[in-house]
Coordinates of C-alpha atoms and ligand atoms in Angstrom, one line a residue:
X5 CA 0.0 -0.1 -0.2
X6 CA 2.7 2.7 -0.5
X7 CA 4.2 3.9 -3.6
X8 CA 8.1 3.4 -3.9
X9 CA 8.5 6.7 -5.2
X10 CA 10.4 5.9 -8.4
X11 CA 7.9 6.9 -10.7
X12 CA 7.2 10.4 -9.0
X13 CA 10.8 11.6 -9.4
X14 CA 10.1 13.9 -12.4
X15 CA 12.8 16.0 -13.7
X16 CA 10.8 19.0 -13.9
X17 CA 10.1 19.2 -10.1
X18 CA 11.0 22.7 -9.6
X19 CA 7.5 24.0 -11.4
X20 CA 5.9 20.8 -9.6
X21 CA 2.8 21.7 -7.2
X22 CA 4.7 20.1 -4.5
X23 CA 7.7 22.8 -4.6
X24 CA 5.2 25.5 -4.8
X25 CA 3.3 24.3 -2.1
X26 CA 6.7 23.7 -0.1
X27 CA 7.6 27.3 -0.7
X28 CA 4.3 28.5 0.7
X29 CA 4.1 26.4 3.8
X30 CA 7.6 27.4 4.6
X31 CA 6.7 30.9 4.4
X32 CA 3.9 30.1 6.6
X33 CA 5.7 28.0 9.2
X34 CA 8.3 30.6 10.0
X35 CA 6.1 33.9 9.7
X36 CA 5.0 33.8 13.0
X37 CA 8.5 34.6 14.6
X38 CA 9.9 36.8 11.7
X39 CA 8.7 40.5 11.1
X40 CA 7.3 41.8 8.6
X41 CA 10.3 43.5 7.1
X42 CA 12.2 40.4 6.6
X43 CA 9.8 39.1 4.1
X44 CA 12.0 39.9 1.4
X45 CA 14.6 37.6 2.8
X46 CA 12.4 34.8 3.0
X47 CA 11.2 34.8 -0.8
X48 CA 15.1 34.7 -1.0
X49 CA 14.8 31.9 1.2
X50 CA 12.1 29.9 -0.7
X51 CA 13.9 30.5 -3.9
X52 CA 17.0 28.4 -2.5
X53 CA 14.4 26.0 -1.5
X54 CA 13.2 25.4 -4.8
X55 CA 16.7 25.2 -6.1
X56 CA 18.4 23.2 -3.8
X57 CA 15.7 20.3 -3.9
X58 CA 15.8 20.4 -7.9
X59 CA 17.9 17.0 -8.3
X60 CA 15.9 15.3 -5.5
X61 CA 12.3 16.7 -5.1
X62 CA 9.2 14.3 -5.0
X63 CA 6.3 14.0 -3.4
X64 CA 5.9 11.8 -0.3
X65 CA 2.1 11.8 -0.1
X66 CA 0.2 8.8 -1.8
X67 CA -1.9 9.7 -4.9
X68 CA -5.2 8.4 -3.7
X69 CA -7.1 9.6 -6.9
X70 CA -4.8 7.2 -9.0
X71 CA -5.8 3.7 -7.8
X72 CA -3.1 2.0 -9.4
X73 CA -0.1 0.8 -7.7
X74 CA 3.2 1.7 -9.8
X75 CA 6.4 0.0 -9.8
X76 CA 9.7 1.7 -9.0
X77 CA 11.7 1.0 -12.3
X78 CA 14.6 3.5 -11.5
X79 CA 17.2 0.3 -10.5
X80 CA 16.6 0.2 -6.7
X81 CA 18.4 -2.4 -4.8
X82 CA 16.8 -5.4 -3.9
X83 CA 15.5 -3.5 -0.2
X84 CA 13.8 -1.2 -2.5
X85 CA 16.1 1.5 -1.2
X86 CA 17.4 3.9 -4.2
X87 CA 20.8 5.1 -3.4
X88 CA 20.0 8.7 -4.7
X89 CA 16.3 8.9 -3.9
X90 CA 16.3 6.6 -0.9
X91 CA 12.5 5.3 -0.2
X92 CA 10.0 7.6 0.7
X93 CA 7.2 5.9 2.8
X94 CA 4.0 8.1 2.6
X95 CA 2.7 6.7 5.7
X96 CA 5.1 5.4 8.5
X97 CA 2.3 2.8 9.7
X98 CA 2.8 1.2 6.5
X99 CA 6.4 0.3 6.6
X100 CA 7.0 -2.7 4.8
X101 CA 8.3 -5.4 7.1
X102 CA 11.0 -6.2 5.1
X103 CA 12.7 -2.7 5.8
X104 CA 13.5 -2.8 9.4
X105 CA 15.3 0.2 9.9
X106 CA 18.5 -0.2 12.1
X107 CA 18.2 3.4 13.3
X108 CA 16.0 6.5 13.6
X109 CA 16.3 10.0 13.4
X110 CA 13.8 12.4 13.9
X111 CA 13.4 15.8 12.2
X112 CA 12.5 18.4 14.9
X113 CA 11.4 22.1 15.6
X114 CA 11.8 23.3 19.2
X115 CA 11.1 26.7 20.7
X116 CA 14.1 27.6 22.6
X117 CA 13.6 28.5 26.4
X118 CA 14.3 32.3 26.2
X119 CA 12.0 34.6 28.0
X120 CA 14.3 37.2 27.6
X121 CA 14.2 37.4 24.1
X122 CA 10.5 35.9 22.8
X123 CA 11.2 36.7 19.0
X124 CA 14.3 33.8 19.4
X125 CA 13.6 31.9 16.3
X126 CA 12.9 28.0 17.1
X127 CA 15.6 25.7 16.4
X128 CA 15.3 23.4 13.1
X129 CA 17.1 20.5 13.8
X130 CA 18.1 16.5 13.4
X131 CA 17.8 14.5 16.3
X132 CA 20.1 12.7 17.2
X133 CA 22.3 15.2 15.2
X134 CA 25.2 12.7 15.0
X135 CA 25.1 8.8 14.7
X136 CA 27.2 6.0 13.6
X137 CA 25.9 3.2 11.8
X138 CA 27.5 0.1 10.3
X139 CA 27.9 -0.3 6.4
X140 CA 24.5 -1.2 4.8
X141 CA 22.5 0.0 8.0
X142 CA 18.9 1.5 6.9
X143 CA 18.4 4.7 8.6
X144 CA 14.5 6.0 9.0
X145 CA 14.1 9.8 9.0
X146 CA 11.2 10.7 10.6
X147 CA 9.6 14.2 10.4
X148 CA 8.1 15.5 13.7
X149 CA 7.0 18.7 12.4
X150 CA 6.5 19.4 8.5
X151 CA 8.6 20.7 5.2
X152 CA 11.9 19.1 6.2
X153 CA 14.3 16.9 3.6
X154 CA 17.3 14.9 4.1
X155 CA 19.8 16.2 1.3
X156 CA 23.4 15.3 0.8
X157 CA 26.4 17.9 0.6
X158 CA 27.2 17.7 -3.0
X159 CA 28.4 19.6 -6.0
X160 CA 24.9 18.5 -7.4
X161 CA 23.3 20.6 -4.6
X162 CA 25.5 23.6 -5.1
X163 CA 27.9 22.5 -2.2
X164 CA 31.3 21.3 -1.8
X165 CA 30.9 17.3 -1.4
X166 CA 30.6 16.3 2.0
X167 CA 29.7 12.3 1.5
X168 CA 32.0 9.7 0.3
X169 CA 33.4 9.4 -3.2
X170 CA 30.7 7.8 -5.5
X171 CA 27.9 8.3 -3.3
X172 CA 25.3 10.2 -5.4
X173 CA 24.0 13.6 -4.6
X174 CA 21.1 11.9 -2.6
X175 CA 17.7 13.5 -1.1
X176 CA 14.6 12.9 0.4
X177 CA 11.6 14.5 -1.1
X178 CA 9.9 17.1 1.0
X179 CA 8.6 15.0 4.2
X180 CA 5.2 15.7 5.9
X181 CA 4.0 14.7 9.1
X182 CA 2.9 11.1 9.2
X183 CA 5.4 10.0 6.5
X184 CA 9.1 8.7 6.9
X185 CA 12.1 8.3 4.3
X186 CA 14.5 5.4 4.5
X187 CA 18.0 5.4 3.4
X188 CA 20.6 2.7 3.2
X189 CA 24.3 3.8 4.0
X190 CA 26.2 1.5 2.4
X191 CA 29.7 2.9 1.5
X192 CA 32.0 3.6 4.8
X193 CA 32.6 7.3 5.3
X194 CA 31.5 10.5 7.0
X195 CA 27.9 11.9 5.7
X196 CA 27.2 15.4 6.1
X197 CA 23.2 16.0 5.1
X198 CA 21.3 19.0 5.5
X199 CA 17.5 20.3 5.5
X200 CA 16.8 21.8 2.2
X201 CA 14.0 24.2 3.5
X202 CA 16.1 25.1 7.0
X203 CA 19.7 24.5 5.5
X204 CA 20.1 28.4 6.4
X205 CA 18.6 28.1 9.8
X206 CA 21.3 25.6 10.4
X207 CA 19.5 22.2 10.1
X208 CA 22.3 19.9 9.4
X209 CA 23.8 16.6 10.9
X210 CA 26.6 14.0 10.3
X211 CA 26.5 10.5 10.0
X212 CA 29.6 8.1 10.3
X213 CA 29.1 5.1 8.6
X214 CA 31.6 1.8 9.5
X215 CA 34.6 1.6 11.2
X216 CA 36.2 4.9 10.7
X217 CA 39.9 5.5 11.5
X218 CA 41.5 8.9 12.6
X219 CA 43.2 8.9 8.9
X220 CA 40.1 8.1 7.3
X221 CA 38.4 11.6 8.4
X222 CA 38.1 13.6 5.5
X223 CA 39.3 17.2 5.6
X224 CA 35.8 19.1 4.9
X225 CA 36.5 22.9 4.3
X226 CA 34.9 25.9 2.9
X227 CA 31.9 24.6 2.0
X228 CA 29.0 26.9 3.2
X229 CA 30.0 29.7 0.7
X230 CA 27.9 27.2 -1.9
X231 CA 29.8 26.4 -5.0
X232 CA 30.7 29.3 -7.9
X233 CA 28.7 27.4 -10.3
X234 CA 25.9 27.9 -10.8
X235 CA 26.4 31.1 -9.0
X236 CA 22.7 31.2 -8.1
X237 CA 23.0 28.8 -5.1
X238 CA 25.6 31.4 -3.4
X239 CA 22.4 32.6 -1.3
X240 CA 23.0 29.8 1.1
X241 CA 26.2 31.3 2.4
X242 CA 25.9 33.3 5.6
X243 CA 27.6 36.3 4.3
X244 CA 24.8 36.9 1.8
X245 CA 21.8 36.3 4.2
X246 CA 23.3 38.8 6.8
X247 CA 23.8 41.0 4.2
X248 CA 20.2 40.5 3.2
X249 CA 19.1 40.3 6.6
X250 CA 20.5 43.7 7.1
X251 CA 19.3 45.5 4.0
X252 CA 15.7 44.3 4.4
X253 CA 15.5 45.4 8.3
X254 CA 16.3 48.9 8.9
X255 CA 18.6 49.8 11.6
X256 CA 19.7 46.0 11.4
X257 CA 23.5 46.6 10.8
X258 CA 24.5 45.1 14.5
X259 CA 21.7 42.4 14.8
X260 CA 23.4 39.3 15.8
X261 CA 22.7 36.4 13.4
X262 CA 19.7 34.8 15.4
X263 CA 20.1 31.5 13.9
X264 CA 22.5 28.7 14.0
X265 CA 24.3 28.1 11.1
X266 CA 25.4 24.7 9.5
X267 CA 28.8 25.6 9.9
X268 CA 28.7 25.9 13.7
X269 CA 26.8 22.7 13.9
X270 CA 29.1 20.6 12.0
X271 CA 32.1 22.5 13.5
X272 CA 31.1 21.5 17.1
X273 CA 33.5 19.6 18.7
X274 CA 31.2 16.7 19.9
X275 CA 30.6 16.3 16.0
X276 CA 33.9 15.2 15.3
X277 CA 33.7 12.3 13.3
X278 CA 35.6 10.0 15.8
X279 CA 33.5 11.3 18.6
X280 CA 30.4 10.4 16.9
X281 CA 31.9 6.9 16.1
X282 CA 32.8 6.6 19.9
X283 CA 29.6 7.6 21.4
X284 CA 27.2 5.9 19.1
X285 CA 24.9 8.9 18.8
X286 CA 25.2 12.6 19.9
X287 CA 21.8 14.0 20.8
X288 CA 21.1 17.6 19.5
X289 CA 21.4 19.2 23.1
X290 CA 24.9 18.5 23.0
X291 CA 26.1 20.3 20.2
X292 CA 23.7 23.3 20.9
X293 CA 25.4 23.4 24.7
X294 CA 28.9 24.0 22.7
X295 CA 27.7 26.9 20.8
X296 CA 28.8 29.9 23.1
X297 CA 25.7 32.2 22.1
X298 CA 23.0 29.6 22.5
X299 CA 24.9 27.8 25.5
X300 CA 22.2 29.5 28.1
X301 CA 19.2 28.7 26.0
X302 CA 19.2 25.1 26.0
X303 CA 15.2 24.3 25.5
X304 CA 13.6 23.3 28.6
X305 CA 11.5 21.1 27.0
X306 CA 10.5 17.2 26.5
X307 CA 13.5 17.3 24.5
X308 CA 15.8 16.5 27.4
X309 CA 14.1 13.6 28.4
X310 CA 13.7 11.9 25.2
X311 CA 17.7 12.3 25.1
X312 CA 18.3 11.0 28.4
X313 CA 19.5 7.5 28.6
X314 CA 16.7 5.0 28.7
X315 CA 19.2 2.6 29.5
X316 CA 22.2 2.8 32.0
X317 CA 24.3 0.8 33.9
X318 CA 24.2 0.3 37.6
X319 CA 26.3 -1.7 40.1
X320 CA 24.5 -4.0 41.9
X321 CA 25.5 -5.6 45.1
X322 CA 24.7 -9.4 44.2
X323 CA 24.7 -9.4 40.3
X324 CA 27.3 -6.8 39.6
X325 CA 26.8 -4.3 36.9
X326 CA 23.4 -4.6 35.3
X327 CA 20.9 -2.8 33.2
X328 CA 18.7 -0.3 34.8
X329 CA 16.1 2.2 33.4
X330 CA 16.1 6.2 33.6
X331 CA 15.2 6.1 37.1
X332 CA 18.1 3.3 37.9
X333 CA 15.3 0.7 38.4
X334 CA 16.3 -2.9 37.8
X335 CA 15.4 -4.6 34.3
X336 CA 14.8 -8.0 33.3
X337 CA 14.4 -10.2 30.2
X338 CA 12.2 -12.8 29.7
X339 CA 13.2 -16.8 28.9
X340 CA 9.7 -17.0 27.1
X341 CA 10.7 -14.3 24.8
X342 CA 12.9 -15.3 21.7
X343 CA 16.2 -13.3 21.1
X344 CA 15.9 -10.7 18.1
X345 CA 12.4 -11.5 17.9
X346 CA 10.2 -7.8 17.5
X347 CA 7.6 -9.4 19.8
X348 CA 6.8 -10.1 23.7
X349 CA 5.5 -13.0 25.1
X350 CA 4.2 -10.9 27.9
X351 CA 1.2 -9.1 27.8
X352 CA -2.4 -8.5 29.7
X353 CA -1.6 -9.5 33.4
X354 CA 2.0 -10.2 32.8
X355 CA 2.6 -6.7 31.6
X356 CA 1.1 -5.5 34.8
X357 CA 3.5 -7.7 36.9
X358 CA 6.5 -6.6 34.4
X359 CA 5.8 -3.6 32.9
X360 CA 7.8 -3.3 29.7
X361 CA 10.6 -0.6 29.3
X362 CA 9.0 1.8 26.4
X363 CA 10.4 4.7 24.8
X364 CA 9.9 6.2 21.2
X365 CA 14.0 6.0 20.8
X366 CA 16.4 3.7 23.2
X367 CA 19.2 6.1 24.5
X368 CA 22.0 4.0 25.7
X369 CA 23.8 5.2 28.7
X370 CA 27.5 5.3 28.8
X371 CA 28.4 2.1 30.1
X372 CA 25.9 0.3 27.9
X373 CA 27.4 -1.8 25.3
X374 CA 24.3 -3.9 24.4
X375 CA 22.6 -2.7 21.1
X376 CA 19.8 -1.2 21.7
X377 CA 16.5 -1.0 19.6
X378 CA 12.8 -0.7 19.9
X379 CA 9.5 -2.8 18.6
X380 CA 6.0 -1.7 18.5
X381 CA 3.7 -3.9 21.2
X382 CA 0.4 -4.6 20.4
X383 CA -0.7 -1.6 22.7
X384 CA 1.1 0.5 20.3
X385 CA 3.9 1.6 22.8
X386 CA 7.3 1.0 21.5
X387 CA 9.1 -1.3 23.7
X388 CA 13.1 -1.5 24.1
X389 CA 15.1 -4.4 23.3
X390 CA 19.2 -4.7 24.3
X391 CA 21.0 -7.4 22.7
X392 CA 17.7 -8.6 21.4
X393 CA 15.9 -9.1 24.3
X394 CA 12.8 -7.3 25.3
X395 CA 13.2 -5.3 28.6
X396 CA 11.0 -5.0 31.3
X397 CA 10.7 -3.7 35.0
X398 CA 9.2 -5.6 38.1
X399 CA 6.1 -4.0 39.4
X400 CA 7.6 -5.4 43.1
X401 CA 10.9 -3.4 42.9
X402 CA 10.3 -0.3 45.1
X403 CA 14.1 1.3 44.4
X404 CA 17.0 1.4 42.7
X405 CA 19.1 -1.7 43.7
X406 CA 16.0 -3.9 44.4
X407 CA 16.0 -7.2 42.1
X408 CA 13.2 -8.8 43.3
X409 CA 12.2 -10.3 40.0
X410 CA 15.4 -11.9 39.6
X411 CA 15.1 -15.9 39.1
X412 CA 11.2 -15.7 39.5
X413 CA 10.2 -19.0 38.2
X414 CA 13.5 -19.5 36.7
X415 CA 12.5 -17.1 33.5
X416 CA 13.1 -13.8 34.9
X417 CA 16.8 -12.5 35.0
X418 CA 18.6 -9.5 35.1
X419 CA 21.2 -8.6 32.1
X420 CA 24.8 -7.4 31.9
X421 CA 26.0 -3.9 30.4
X422 CA 26.1 -6.0 26.9
X423 CA 22.6 -7.2 27.5
X424 CA 23.7 -10.8 28.1
X425 CA 21.3 -12.5 31.0
X426 CA 22.6 -13.2 34.4
X427 CA 21.2 -16.4 35.3
X428 CA 21.9 -16.7 38.8
X429 CA 19.9 -18.3 41.5
X430 CA 16.8 -16.5 43.1
X431 CA 17.7 -14.2 46.0
X432 CA 15.0 -15.1 48.1
Ligands
LIG24 CU1 13.8 21.2 7.9

């Protein structure tokens, strides 16, 4: 029930209704916080949007009127993910089971917590903003606000190449809420990507693929000036935009640049490729904290909870280092579950006694070496998996350090930092 999208990638997309719609809604989405005098700047941004997407724009929406299923004939690989166009899934609820994404990146808009400066524009960002994936991993990009894209820095998009050699200038279409876009990262290396509509607001991120070594880290320089050819793409440079901002806003010469810039983001120390490789994921907050002029304005928002570790390690007096949840409560695995199977053998009354650990995104604490993932329970909640084992709490544990469920019926066990069950005797 989804269109693989291949037939929608027209060559005349610059004039497609979708491009115009995006241009318009982009204006609307930021009109609320920008003053009237700056409208000419927005026109400039709008033009840039159409240009930046010209080589990779297509609709992510189902064509409900067509009544026919069209087949992708553009040379997709076996998984149906095109190396240039990825795979747009109009309805994320209908993600084909054969495509099991290994990672998820959300595309966000967050209002800063800045009562002193109510006109401060929102932060448009990817979260996590840095991830390390294995070669061949599929990443699902999920918009949580409208009108984002995921686009490679590439000469074909008007930028220096910031993806490994041979990687095409890939781009998602403009993504609407409820959709998703999948891309398979096959070539090892460092990938910098941006959101077309929000690039000038600093919306960019870095993906490190494979076992990167220090000597393999590419030197990306001078990217944000745009390329000389074609010169029309130069409007992406910060200098140009500052000029426009100052020219269109009276007495604005001393105005501090209100937005994040991609350069600030991608130069943040915590987005160093080796740091990303070592950390696995880097939340947006960590990058924001490293940009001096925003360091005091971290959004005080659910965002903080979403990026706090969902699973961490705690030393237990009897069992040594074990996995615990965000509140340091002991976590368990269930022998009747099948390791690696995205399903649970514990629901109903069982789930009352052994509440599943749920989170939209599983974030590993520092000492967690188990690979974390999630799957959808019948209730619609996302349950966290460590090393292939669905995780549960125990209703009779009252405080951190309690592990009253250990060895219960000889089928419930705590887990070590790598997600291996610790099948010791019951403690009582
Ligand atoms: Cu965006």
